[in-house]
């Protein structure tokens, strides 16, 4: 069995204003796993991803990514291993053009300009954002920004993708395209989301958070089929597992 690629050991985090967001979390993720992180608003999903990427550091406990402890002095190594897309793409895009935003990561890590260009082109092609490469990110629509933000982490060629609400602001066709794209990726994927249908389709495993604690960790299909449990956690069955309100049949 391979070593875990992500390892949380009894992690706690409190924001400076005293809000306890993560209250003793332990879990491991193995290479190549796809894990959905779900939970009601304020459950701690974003905080958890930020602890994984070193944007926040635990007040107690330890986080390891690819065997490296997440700490101030390892941040540069951690950021190469794990690509993170923010819940709000405006937090991620800050350059003058989409091209430069996607090139920023590899340039920052000293990749030569020829290789940077190859990576940017490959990432834009994969996500389908070639047509907006010369546009200013702040002038894009929500879905276009989301695409640019995803391409910006792919250009880093990370081992792990950590995504916060990747389907938010996407139209149905763009959402479908993103799910298809992510399905094809060999990376380890950690996806925090309210899009439970996407979790069902993309992630074999689901971790449910409530008030900064893991209340369930198991097979997505089992967890997401249990209406009673889901209700306790402030969630609902994915639409694809609900019966049609008119004819009572389930979606195939
Ligand atoms: N910067 C902050 N300062 C203080 N408290 C915060 C801050 N950011 C988040 N919190 C609090 O920490 C808790 C966890 O928030 P978090 O953003 O991790 O939840 P979430 O599960 O991602 O929610 P959502 O589904 O709304 O995105 C919430 O109670 C929230 O109010
Ligand atoms: Mg969030």
CSV table of C-alpha atoms and ligand atoms in Angstrom, one decimal:
chain,number,residue,atom,x,y,z
A,1,UNK,CA,0.0,0.0,0.0
A,2,UNK,CA,1.4,3.5,-0.9
A,3,UNK,CA,2.0,6.2,1.7
A,4,UNK,CA,-0.8,8.8,2.0
A,5,UNK,CA,-0.3,11.8,-0.2
A,6,UNK,CA,-2.3,13.9,2.2
A,7,UNK,CA,-2.3,13.3,5.9
A,8,UNK,CA,-4.2,15.3,8.5
A,9,UNK,CA,-3.4,14.4,12.1
A,10,UNK,CA,-5.7,15.9,14.8
A,11,UNK,CA,-5.8,19.3,13.2
A,12,UNK,CA,-7.4,22.3,14.8
A,13,UNK,CA,-7.7,25.8,13.4
A,14,UNK,CA,-9.2,29.0,15.0
A,15,UNK,CA,-9.4,32.3,13.0
A,16,UNK,CA,-7.9,35.4,14.6
A,17,UNK,CA,-11.3,36.6,15.8
A,18,UNK,CA,-11.7,33.5,17.9
A,19,UNK,CA,-14.0,31.5,15.5
A,20,UNK,CA,-13.1,27.8,15.8
A,21,UNK,CA,-13.4,26.5,12.2
A,22,UNK,CA,-11.6,23.1,12.3
A,23,UNK,CA,-12.0,21.1,15.5
A,24,UNK,CA,-9.8,18.0,15.5
A,25,UNK,CA,-9.6,16.5,12.0
A,26,UNK,CA,-7.8,13.3,11.1
A,27,UNK,CA,-7.9,11.7,7.7
A,28,UNK,CA,-5.6,10.4,4.9
A,29,UNK,CA,-5.9,10.5,1.2
A,30,UNK,CA,-3.9,8.0,-1.0
A,31,UNK,CA,-2.4,8.6,-4.4
A,32,UNK,CA,-4.9,8.9,-7.2
A,33,UNK,CA,-8.0,9.0,-4.9
A,34,UNK,CA,-10.8,11.5,-5.7
A,35,UNK,CA,-12.4,12.8,-2.6
A,36,UNK,CA,-15.5,15.0,-2.2
A,37,UNK,CA,-15.6,17.3,0.8
A,38,UNK,CA,-19.2,18.2,1.6
A,39,UNK,CA,-21.1,19.9,4.3
A,40,UNK,CA,-23.5,22.8,4.9
A,41,UNK,CA,-22.4,26.5,4.7
A,42,UNK,CA,-19.8,27.2,7.3
A,43,UNK,CA,-19.0,23.5,8.0
A,44,UNK,CA,-15.3,24.2,7.3
A,45,UNK,CA,-14.7,23.0,3.7
A,46,UNK,CA,-12.8,26.1,2.6
A,47,UNK,CA,-10.8,26.2,5.9
A,48,UNK,CA,-9.8,22.6,5.4
A,49,UNK,CA,-8.5,23.1,1.9
A,50,UNK,CA,-6.6,26.2,3.0
A,51,UNK,CA,-4.9,24.1,5.7
A,52,UNK,CA,-4.0,21.5,3.0
A,53,UNK,CA,-2.4,24.1,0.9
A,54,UNK,CA,-0.7,26.1,3.7
A,55,UNK,CA,-2.8,29.2,3.2
A,56,UNK,CA,-3.7,28.6,6.8
A,57,UNK,CA,-1.5,26.8,9.4
A,58,UNK,CA,-2.9,24.7,12.2
A,59,UNK,CA,-2.9,25.9,15.7
A,60,UNK,CA,-2.6,22.3,16.8
A,61,UNK,CA,-1.9,19.0,14.9
A,62,UNK,CA,0.0,18.4,11.7
A,63,UNK,CA,-0.7,18.4,7.9
A,64,UNK,CA,1.6,16.5,5.5
A,65,UNK,CA,1.4,16.7,1.7
A,66,UNK,CA,3.4,14.2,-0.2
A,67,UNK,CA,5.3,13.4,3.0
A,68,UNK,CA,6.3,17.1,3.5
A,69,UNK,CA,5.0,18.8,6.6
A,70,UNK,CA,3.0,21.9,5.7
A,71,UNK,CA,4.8,24.8,7.4
A,72,UNK,CA,6.0,28.3,6.5
A,73,UNK,CA,9.4,27.1,5.4
A,74,UNK,CA,8.0,24.4,3.1
A,75,UNK,CA,5.3,26.4,1.4
A,76,UNK,CA,7.2,26.7,-1.9
A,77,UNK,CA,7.5,22.9,-2.1
A,78,UNK,CA,3.9,22.3,-1.0
A,79,UNK,CA,2.6,24.7,-3.7
A,80,UNK,CA,4.3,22.7,-6.4
A,81,UNK,CA,2.7,19.5,-5.2
A,82,UNK,CA,-0.8,20.8,-4.8
A,83,UNK,CA,-2.7,23.1,-7.1
A,84,UNK,CA,-5.6,25.0,-5.4
A,85,UNK,CA,-8.5,26.8,-7.0
A,86,UNK,CA,-10.2,29.3,-4.8
A,87,UNK,CA,-14.0,29.4,-4.1
A,88,UNK,CA,-13.9,32.9,-5.6
A,89,UNK,CA,-11.6,33.0,-8.8
A,90,UNK,CA,-11.1,36.8,-8.2
A,91,UNK,CA,-8.8,35.7,-5.3
A,92,UNK,CA,-6.6,33.8,-7.7
A,93,UNK,CA,-6.4,35.9,-10.9
A,94,UNK,CA,-4.4,39.1,-10.6
A,95,UNK,CA,-2.3,39.6,-13.8
A,96,UNK,CA,-3.1,41.7,-16.8
A,97,UNK,CA,-4.1,38.9,-19.1
A,98,UNK,CA,-5.3,35.3,-18.7
A,99,UNK,CA,-2.1,34.1,-20.4
A,100,UNK,CA,0.1,35.8,-17.8
A,101,UNK,CA,-2.1,34.4,-15.0
A,102,UNK,CA,-1.7,30.9,-16.3
A,103,UNK,CA,2.1,31.4,-16.9
A,104,UNK,CA,2.6,33.0,-13.4
A,105,UNK,CA,3.1,29.7,-11.4
A,106,UNK,CA,5.7,28.0,-13.7
A,107,UNK,CA,7.5,31.4,-14.3
A,108,UNK,CA,7.6,31.9,-10.5
A,109,UNK,CA,9.3,28.5,-10.2
A,110,UNK,CA,12.0,29.3,-12.7
A,111,UNK,CA,10.6,27.3,-15.6
A,112,UNK,CA,12.2,28.5,-18.9
A,113,UNK,CA,10.0,30.7,-21.2
A,114,UNK,CA,9.7,28.0,-24.0
A,115,UNK,CA,8.5,25.4,-21.5
A,116,UNK,CA,6.2,28.0,-19.8
A,117,UNK,CA,4.6,28.6,-23.2
A,118,UNK,CA,4.1,24.8,-23.8
A,119,UNK,CA,2.5,24.4,-20.4
A,120,UNK,CA,0.2,27.4,-20.8
A,121,UNK,CA,-1.0,26.3,-24.2
A,122,UNK,CA,-1.6,22.7,-23.0
A,123,UNK,CA,-3.5,24.0,-19.9
A,124,UNK,CA,-5.6,26.4,-22.0
A,125,UNK,CA,-6.4,23.7,-24.5
A,126,UNK,CA,-7.4,21.2,-21.8
A,127,UNK,CA,-9.8,23.7,-20.2
A,128,UNK,CA,-11.0,25.3,-23.4
A,129,UNK,CA,-10.0,28.9,-22.6
A,130,UNK,CA,-7.7,29.6,-25.6
A,131,UNK,CA,-10.1,32.2,-26.9
A,132,UNK,CA,-9.8,34.4,-23.8
A,133,UNK,CA,-6.0,34.2,-23.5
A,134,UNK,CA,-5.3,37.9,-24.2
A,135,UNK,CA,-8.3,39.2,-22.1
A,136,UNK,CA,-8.1,40.9,-18.7
A,137,UNK,CA,-9.3,38.4,-16.1
A,138,UNK,CA,-11.4,41.1,-14.2
A,139,UNK,CA,-13.4,41.6,-17.4
A,140,UNK,CA,-14.4,38.0,-17.8
A,141,UNK,CA,-17.7,36.3,-16.8
A,142,UNK,CA,-17.8,34.1,-13.7
A,143,UNK,CA,-17.5,30.9,-15.7
A,144,UNK,CA,-14.7,32.2,-17.9
A,145,UNK,CA,-12.8,33.2,-14.7
A,146,UNK,CA,-13.3,29.7,-13.3
A,147,UNK,CA,-11.8,28.2,-16.5
A,148,UNK,CA,-8.8,30.5,-16.3
A,149,UNK,CA,-8.3,29.7,-12.6
A,150,UNK,CA,-8.3,26.0,-13.3
A,151,UNK,CA,-5.9,26.4,-16.2
A,152,UNK,CA,-3.6,28.4,-13.9
A,153,UNK,CA,-3.2,25.4,-11.6
A,154,UNK,CA,-2.8,22.9,-14.4
A,155,UNK,CA,0.2,24.8,-15.8
A,156,UNK,CA,2.0,24.0,-12.5
A,157,UNK,CA,1.5,20.2,-13.3
A,158,UNK,CA,0.8,19.4,-9.6
A,159,UNK,CA,0.3,15.9,-8.2
A,160,UNK,CA,-2.8,17.0,-6.4
A,161,UNK,CA,-5.8,19.2,-7.4
A,162,UNK,CA,-7.6,20.8,-4.5
A,163,UNK,CA,-10.7,22.7,-5.8
A,164,UNK,CA,-13.1,24.8,-3.8
A,165,UNK,CA,-16.6,24.8,-5.5
A,166,UNK,CA,-15.2,24.3,-9.0
A,167,UNK,CA,-18.7,24.1,-10.7
A,168,UNK,CA,-20.0,27.3,-9.1
A,169,UNK,CA,-20.9,29.9,-11.7
A,170,UNK,CA,-20.7,27.4,-14.6
A,171,UNK,CA,-23.5,26.9,-17.0
A,172,UNK,CA,-24.7,23.3,-17.5
A,173,UNK,CA,-22.6,22.7,-20.6
A,174,UNK,CA,-19.4,24.1,-19.0
A,175,UNK,CA,-20.1,22.1,-15.8
A,176,UNK,CA,-20.4,18.9,-17.8
A,177,UNK,CA,-17.2,19.7,-19.7
A,178,UNK,CA,-15.4,20.3,-16.4
A,179,UNK,CA,-16.6,17.1,-14.9
A,180,UNK,CA,-15.5,15.2,-18.1
A,181,UNK,CA,-12.1,17.0,-17.9
A,182,UNK,CA,-11.6,16.1,-14.2
A,183,UNK,CA,-12.6,12.5,-14.8
A,184,UNK,CA,-9.8,12.2,-17.3
A,185,UNK,CA,-7.1,13.5,-14.9
A,186,UNK,CA,-4.8,11.1,-13.2
A,187,UNK,CA,-4.1,13.5,-10.3
A,188,UNK,CA,-5.3,13.0,-6.8
A,189,UNK,CA,-8.4,15.2,-6.5
A,190,UNK,CA,-9.9,16.9,-3.4
A,191,UNK,CA,-13.1,18.7,-4.3
A,192,UNK,CA,-15.1,20.8,-1.8
A,193,UNK,CA,-18.5,21.5,-3.1
A,194,UNK,CA,-22.3,21.7,-2.7
A,195,UNK,CA,-22.7,20.0,-6.1
A,196,UNK,CA,-23.4,16.5,-4.8
A,197,UNK,CA,-24.3,15.2,-8.2
A,198,UNK,CA,-20.7,16.0,-9.3
A,199,UNK,CA,-19.4,14.3,-6.2
A,200,UNK,CA,-21.4,11.2,-7.1
A,201,UNK,CA,-20.0,11.2,-10.6
A,202,UNK,CA,-16.4,12.1,-9.9
A,203,UNK,CA,-15.5,11.0,-6.3
A,204,UNK,CA,-15.6,7.5,-5.1
A,205,UNK,CA,-15.1,8.8,-1.5
A,206,UNK,CA,-16.9,11.5,0.4
A,207,UNK,CA,-15.9,13.2,3.6
A,208,UNK,CA,-18.8,15.1,5.4
A,209,UNK,CA,-17.9,18.0,7.6
A,210,UNK,CA,-20.1,19.5,10.3
A,211,UNK,CA,-19.0,22.3,12.6
A,212,UNK,CA,-15.3,21.7,11.7
A,213,UNK,CA,-15.4,17.9,12.4
A,214,UNK,CA,-15.6,14.9,10.1
A,215,UNK,CA,-19.0,13.3,10.8
A,216,UNK,CA,-18.8,10.7,8.0
A,217,UNK,CA,-16.1,9.3,5.6
A,218,UNK,CA,-16.9,6.6,3.2
A,219,UNK,CA,-18.2,5.6,-0.2
A,220,UNK,CA,-19.9,8.5,-2.0
A,221,UNK,CA,-22.8,6.4,-3.3
A,222,UNK,CA,-23.6,5.0,0.2
A,223,UNK,CA,-23.4,8.4,1.9
A,224,UNK,CA,-25.2,10.3,-0.7
A,225,UNK,CA,-28.1,7.8,-0.9
A,226,UNK,CA,-29.0,8.2,2.8
A,227,UNK,CA,-31.6,10.9,2.9
A,228,UNK,CA,-32.0,10.8,6.7
A,229,UNK,CA,-28.3,11.2,7.5
A,230,UNK,CA,-27.9,13.9,4.8
A,231,UNK,CA,-30.7,15.9,6.5
A,232,UNK,CA,-28.9,15.7,9.8
A,233,UNK,CA,-25.9,17.4,8.2
A,234,UNK,CA,-28.0,20.0,6.4
A,235,UNK,CA,-27.7,18.3,3.0
A,236,UNK,CA,-30.1,16.7,0.5
A,237,UNK,CA,-29.7,13.7,-1.8
A,238,UNK,CA,-28.2,14.6,-5.2
A,239,UNK,CA,-30.8,15.3,-7.8
A,240,UNK,CA,-29.8,12.2,-9.7
A,241,UNK,CA,-30.8,10.0,-6.8
A,242,UNK,CA,-34.1,11.7,-6.1
A,243,UNK,CA,-37.3,10.4,-7.5
A,244,UNK,CA,-39.1,12.4,-10.2
A,245,UNK,CA,-41.8,14.5,-8.4
A,246,UNK,CA,-44.3,13.8,-11.3
A,247,UNK,CA,-43.9,10.1,-12.2
A,248,UNK,CA,-42.0,8.9,-9.1
A,249,UNK,CA,-39.3,7.1,-11.1
A,250,UNK,CA,-35.6,7.5,-10.5
A,251,UNK,CA,-33.2,8.9,-13.1
A,252,UNK,CA,-31.4,6.1,-14.9
B,1,LIG,N1,-11.6,34.9,7.7
B,1,LIG,C1,-12.4,34.4,8.7
B,1,LIG,N2,-12.5,34.9,9.9
B,1,LIG,C2,-13.3,34.4,10.9
B,1,LIG,N3,-14.1,33.3,10.7
B,1,LIG,C3,-14.1,32.8,9.5
B,1,LIG,C4,-13.3,33.3,8.4
B,1,LIG,N4,-13.5,32.5,7.3
B,1,LIG,C5,-14.4,31.6,7.7
B,1,LIG,N5,-14.7,31.7,9.0
B,1,LIG,C6,-15.7,30.9,9.7
B,1,LIG,O1,-15.2,29.6,9.8
B,1,LIG,C7,-16.2,28.6,9.6
B,1,LIG,C8,-15.9,27.7,8.5
B,1,LIG,O2,-15.9,28.5,7.3
B,1,LIG,P1,-15.6,27.9,5.9
B,1,LIG,O3,-15.5,29.1,4.9
B,1,LIG,O4,-14.4,27.0,6.0
B,1,LIG,O5,-16.9,27.0,5.6
B,1,LIG,P2,-17.4,26.4,4.2
B,1,LIG,O6,-17.8,24.9,4.6
B,1,LIG,O7,-16.4,26.5,3.2
B,1,LIG,O8,-18.7,27.2,3.9
B,1,LIG,P3,-19.4,27.5,2.4
B,1,LIG,O9,-20.2,26.3,2.0
B,1,LIG,O10,-20.3,28.7,2.8
B,1,LIG,O11,-18.3,27.9,1.5
B,1,LIG,C9,-17.5,29.4,9.5
B,1,LIG,O12,-18.2,29.5,10.7
B,1,LIG,C10,-17.0,30.8,9.0
B,1,LIG,O13,-17.9,31.8,9.5
B,2,LIG,MG1,-16.4,27.4,1.3
